[in-house]
CSV table of C-alpha atoms in Angstrom, one decimal:
chain,number,residue,atom,x,y,z
A,8,UNK,CA,-35.7,7.1,16.7
A,9,UNK,CA,-36.0,5.0,13.0
A,10,UNK,CA,-36.8,7.3,10.1
A,11,UNK,CA,-40.0,4.6,9.5
A,12,UNK,CA,-43.6,5.5,9.6
A,13,UNK,CA,-45.0,4.1,13.1
A,14,UNK,CA,-48.1,2.8,12.9
A,15,UNK,CA,-50.8,4.1,14.7
A,16,UNK,CA,-51.4,1.1,16.8
A,17,UNK,CA,-48.3,0.2,17.9
A,18,UNK,CA,-48.0,4.3,19.4
A,19,UNK,CA,-51.6,2.9,21.0
A,20,UNK,CA,-50.1,0.4,22.6
A,21,UNK,CA,-46.9,1.9,23.8
A,22,UNK,CA,-49.3,4.1,25.4
A,23,UNK,CA,-50.5,1.1,27.1
A,24,UNK,CA,-47.1,-0.4,27.8
A,25,UNK,CA,-46.6,3.4,29.5
A,26,UNK,CA,-48.8,3.5,32.1
A,27,UNK,CA,-48.3,-0.4,33.0
A,28,UNK,CA,-44.7,-0.2,33.6
A,29,UNK,CA,-45.6,2.8,35.7
A,30,UNK,CA,-48.0,0.4,37.7
A,31,UNK,CA,-44.9,-1.9,38.2
A,32,UNK,CA,-42.7,0.7,39.5
A,33,UNK,CA,-44.9,2.0,42.1
A,34,UNK,CA,-45.0,-1.8,43.1
A,35,UNK,CA,-41.4,-1.2,43.5
A,36,UNK,CA,-40.9,-3.5,40.6
A,37,UNK,CA,-37.2,-2.5,39.3
A,38,UNK,CA,-36.8,-5.0,35.9
A,39,UNK,CA,-39.3,-6.4,33.2
A,40,UNK,CA,-39.4,-8.8,30.4
A,41,UNK,CA,-41.4,-8.7,27.3
A,42,UNK,CA,-43.3,-11.6,28.5
A,43,UNK,CA,-44.0,-9.6,32.0
A,44,UNK,CA,-45.3,-6.5,29.5
A,45,UNK,CA,-47.4,-9.0,27.4
A,46,UNK,CA,-49.2,-10.6,30.0
A,47,UNK,CA,-49.6,-7.3,31.8
A,48,UNK,CA,-51.6,-5.9,28.6
A,49,UNK,CA,-53.0,-8.8,27.1
A,50,UNK,CA,-50.4,-8.7,23.4
A,51,UNK,CA,-47.8,-11.3,22.3
A,52,UNK,CA,-43.6,-11.2,23.8
A,53,UNK,CA,-43.2,-10.9,20.1
A,54,UNK,CA,-45.4,-8.4,19.3
A,55,UNK,CA,-44.0,-6.4,22.6
A,56,UNK,CA,-40.6,-6.2,20.8
A,57,UNK,CA,-41.5,-5.2,17.6
A,58,UNK,CA,-43.2,-2.5,19.2
A,59,UNK,CA,-40.0,-1.2,20.7
A,60,UNK,CA,-37.8,-2.2,18.0
A,61,UNK,CA,-39.3,0.5,16.5
A,62,UNK,CA,-37.7,3.3,18.3
A,63,UNK,CA,-34.0,1.2,19.2
A,64,UNK,CA,-33.0,-1.0,21.4
A,65,UNK,CA,-33.8,-1.4,25.4
A,66,UNK,CA,-32.9,-3.7,28.1
A,67,UNK,CA,-30.6,-6.5,27.4
A,68,UNK,CA,-31.1,-9.9,26.3
A,69,UNK,CA,-31.8,-12.5,28.9
A,70,UNK,CA,-32.0,-9.8,31.9
A,71,UNK,CA,-35.3,-7.8,30.3
A,72,UNK,CA,-35.6,-4.0,31.2
A,73,UNK,CA,-35.5,-2.0,33.7
A,74,UNK,CA,-38.1,-0.6,34.4
A,75,UNK,CA,-37.2,2.6,35.4
A,76,UNK,CA,-35.3,3.4,32.3
A,77,UNK,CA,-38.0,2.1,29.8
A,78,UNK,CA,-40.4,4.6,31.6
A,79,UNK,CA,-38.4,7.4,30.6
A,80,UNK,CA,-38.1,6.4,27.0
A,81,UNK,CA,-41.5,5.4,26.3
A,82,UNK,CA,-42.6,8.6,27.9
A,83,UNK,CA,-39.8,10.4,25.6
A,84,UNK,CA,-41.3,8.8,23.1
A,85,UNK,CA,-44.8,9.9,23.0
A,86,UNK,CA,-44.1,13.2,23.5
A,87,UNK,CA,-45.0,13.6,27.5
A,88,UNK,CA,-41.4,15.0,28.6
A,89,UNK,CA,-43.1,18.0,28.8
A,90,UNK,CA,-46.4,19.2,30.6
A,91,UNK,CA,-49.8,19.5,27.6
A,92,UNK,CA,-51.8,22.2,28.5
A,93,UNK,CA,-55.4,21.9,26.8
A,94,UNK,CA,-58.8,23.8,26.1
A,95,UNK,CA,-62.1,22.4,26.0
A,96,UNK,CA,-65.4,23.4,24.5
A,97,UNK,CA,-68.6,22.3,26.0
A,98,UNK,CA,-69.1,22.7,29.7
A,99,UNK,CA,-72.1,20.0,29.8
A,100,UNK,CA,-71.6,16.4,31.4
A,101,UNK,CA,-69.1,14.9,29.6
A,102,UNK,CA,-67.5,18.0,29.7
A,103,UNK,CA,-67.6,17.7,33.3
A,104,UNK,CA,-65.9,14.9,33.9
A,105,UNK,CA,-63.5,15.2,31.6
A,106,UNK,CA,-62.7,18.4,33.8
A,107,UNK,CA,-62.1,16.0,37.2
A,108,UNK,CA,-61.0,12.9,35.1
A,109,UNK,CA,-57.2,12.1,36.7
A,110,UNK,CA,-56.0,10.1,33.9
A,111,UNK,CA,-54.8,13.2,32.3
A,112,UNK,CA,-53.1,15.2,34.7
A,113,UNK,CA,-51.5,12.1,35.7
A,114,UNK,CA,-50.0,11.3,32.3
A,115,UNK,CA,-49.1,15.5,31.7
A,116,UNK,CA,-52.0,17.2,30.6
A,117,UNK,CA,-53.6,20.0,32.0
A,118,UNK,CA,-57.2,21.6,31.0
A,119,UNK,CA,-56.5,25.5,31.4
A,120,UNK,CA,-59.7,26.4,29.9
A,121,UNK,CA,-63.5,25.5,29.5
A,122,UNK,CA,-65.9,27.4,26.9
A,123,UNK,CA,-69.2,27.0,26.3
A,124,UNK,CA,-72.2,29.7,24.2
A,125,UNK,CA,-74.5,28.8,27.4
A,126,UNK,CA,-75.2,32.0,28.9
A,127,UNK,CA,-77.0,28.9,32.1
A,128,UNK,CA,-72.8,27.2,32.0
A,129,UNK,CA,-71.5,30.4,31.5
A,130,UNK,CA,-69.8,31.7,34.7
A,131,UNK,CA,-70.7,28.5,36.5
A,132,UNK,CA,-67.4,26.6,37.8
A,133,UNK,CA,-66.1,22.8,37.1
A,134,UNK,CA,-63.4,21.5,39.6
A,135,UNK,CA,-61.8,25.1,40.0
A,136,UNK,CA,-62.0,26.2,36.7
A,137,UNK,CA,-64.9,28.6,35.8
A,138,UNK,CA,-66.7,28.1,32.6
A,139,UNK,CA,-65.9,31.4,29.6
A,140,UNK,CA,-67.2,32.3,27.2
A,141,UNK,CA,-65.9,31.0,23.5
A,142,UNK,CA,-64.9,34.7,22.5
A,143,UNK,CA,-62.5,34.5,25.5
A,144,UNK,CA,-60.5,31.0,23.7
A,145,UNK,CA,-58.3,32.8,21.4
A,146,UNK,CA,-56.7,34.1,24.4
A,147,UNK,CA,-56.3,31.4,26.8
A,148,UNK,CA,-54.7,29.6,24.1
A,149,UNK,CA,-51.9,32.2,23.3
A,150,UNK,CA,-51.5,32.8,27.0
A,151,UNK,CA,-51.3,29.4,28.0
A,152,UNK,CA,-49.6,27.8,24.9
A,153,UNK,CA,-52.2,25.3,24.2
A,154,UNK,CA,-51.8,23.3,21.3
A,155,UNK,CA,-54.4,20.5,21.6
A,156,UNK,CA,-58.3,21.5,22.1
A,157,UNK,CA,-61.0,18.8,23.1
A,158,UNK,CA,-64.5,18.5,21.8
A,159,UNK,CA,-67.4,18.1,23.7
A,160,UNK,CA,-70.7,20.0,22.4
A,161,UNK,CA,-73.9,18.0,20.8
A,162,UNK,CA,-72.6,17.0,16.5
A,163,UNK,CA,-74.6,19.9,15.3
A,164,UNK,CA,-72.0,22.1,16.6
A,165,UNK,CA,-69.4,20.3,16.4
A,166,UNK,CA,-68.2,21.9,13.2
A,167,UNK,CA,-68.0,25.6,14.2
A,168,UNK,CA,-65.9,24.6,17.1
A,169,UNK,CA,-63.2,23.1,15.2
A,170,UNK,CA,-63.2,26.0,13.2
A,171,UNK,CA,-63.2,28.2,16.0
A,172,UNK,CA,-60.1,26.9,17.4
A,173,UNK,CA,-58.3,26.0,14.4
A,174,UNK,CA,-58.7,29.5,14.1
A,175,UNK,CA,-57.2,30.2,17.3
A,176,UNK,CA,-54.1,28.5,16.1
A,177,UNK,CA,-54.5,25.1,17.6
A,178,UNK,CA,-52.7,22.0,16.2
A,179,UNK,CA,-54.6,19.2,17.0
A,180,UNK,CA,-58.2,18.2,18.4
A,181,UNK,CA,-59.9,15.5,19.8
A,182,UNK,CA,-63.5,15.2,19.1
A,183,UNK,CA,-66.4,13.6,21.4
A,184,UNK,CA,-68.9,15.1,18.7
A,185,UNK,CA,-70.5,11.6,16.9
A,186,UNK,CA,-69.3,14.0,13.1
A,187,UNK,CA,-66.2,13.8,11.4
A,188,UNK,CA,-65.0,17.4,11.1
A,189,UNK,CA,-63.4,19.3,8.5
A,190,UNK,CA,-60.0,21.1,9.4
A,191,UNK,CA,-56.7,21.8,7.2
A,192,UNK,CA,-54.3,19.1,6.7
A,193,UNK,CA,-51.8,20.2,9.8
A,194,UNK,CA,-54.6,19.8,12.2
A,195,UNK,CA,-54.8,16.2,13.6
A,196,UNK,CA,-58.2,15.4,14.8
A,197,UNK,CA,-58.8,12.0,16.5
A,198,UNK,CA,-62.5,11.0,16.8
A,199,UNK,CA,-64.0,9.4,20.3
A,200,UNK,CA,-67.2,7.8,18.8
A,201,UNK,CA,-68.4,5.7,21.8
A,202,UNK,CA,-71.1,4.4,20.1
A,203,UNK,CA,-68.8,3.2,17.4
A,204,UNK,CA,-66.6,1.5,20.2
A,205,UNK,CA,-70.0,-0.7,21.8
A,206,UNK,CA,-70.3,-1.2,17.6
A,207,UNK,CA,-67.7,-2.7,17.4
A,208,UNK,CA,-68.3,-5.7,20.8
A,209,UNK,CA,-72.1,-6.0,19.3
A,210,UNK,CA,-70.7,-7.3,16.1
A,211,UNK,CA,-68.0,-9.5,17.7
A,212,UNK,CA,-70.2,-11.0,20.0
A,213,UNK,CA,-72.8,-12.0,17.2
A,214,UNK,CA,-69.8,-13.5,15.5
A,215,UNK,CA,-69.5,-15.7,18.4
A,216,UNK,CA,-73.6,-15.9,18.4
A,217,UNK,CA,-73.2,-17.9,14.7
């Protein structure tokens, strides 16, 4: 991989390309062009070629890309060659939905522990996982070599949960709470605020109406 800073938007598109390629592979398609990928995911062929060029030379001019090879390259680039264990705090409706979200397992992510501080939820099962008390989180992290945590709790509790995760040694957090977290600089955080995504849609629709 070239020693340059890769735009986050490129990584996002690479993930989308990878999933699209897996769908092609399931259909038995063996070769694909940048134009095919572009049409399938809604970007330009030039954008596809530019994104892939960050990571090396792929494909053959005039022929295209071997689908299986490009899947293997994108999976390796995205760090998905080995499975990833996750822990999640929050056993409410969102947490339950995330535990049963099939795409996680399909992409190599396994939630190995679900935690909550609500006594009415502790001991109950979500799919094949039993909800555990928060004090068990550090042990589960250590026993399962977990590096990523998911926060699916109300905003008022999210910072406390983030602190617990950092203290347990987690290196990255996917945060579904609508609040910015304060964490050490060596901890990666990605916020998923669904209301913000909706507001982008309403902004764009409002522009059309002007």
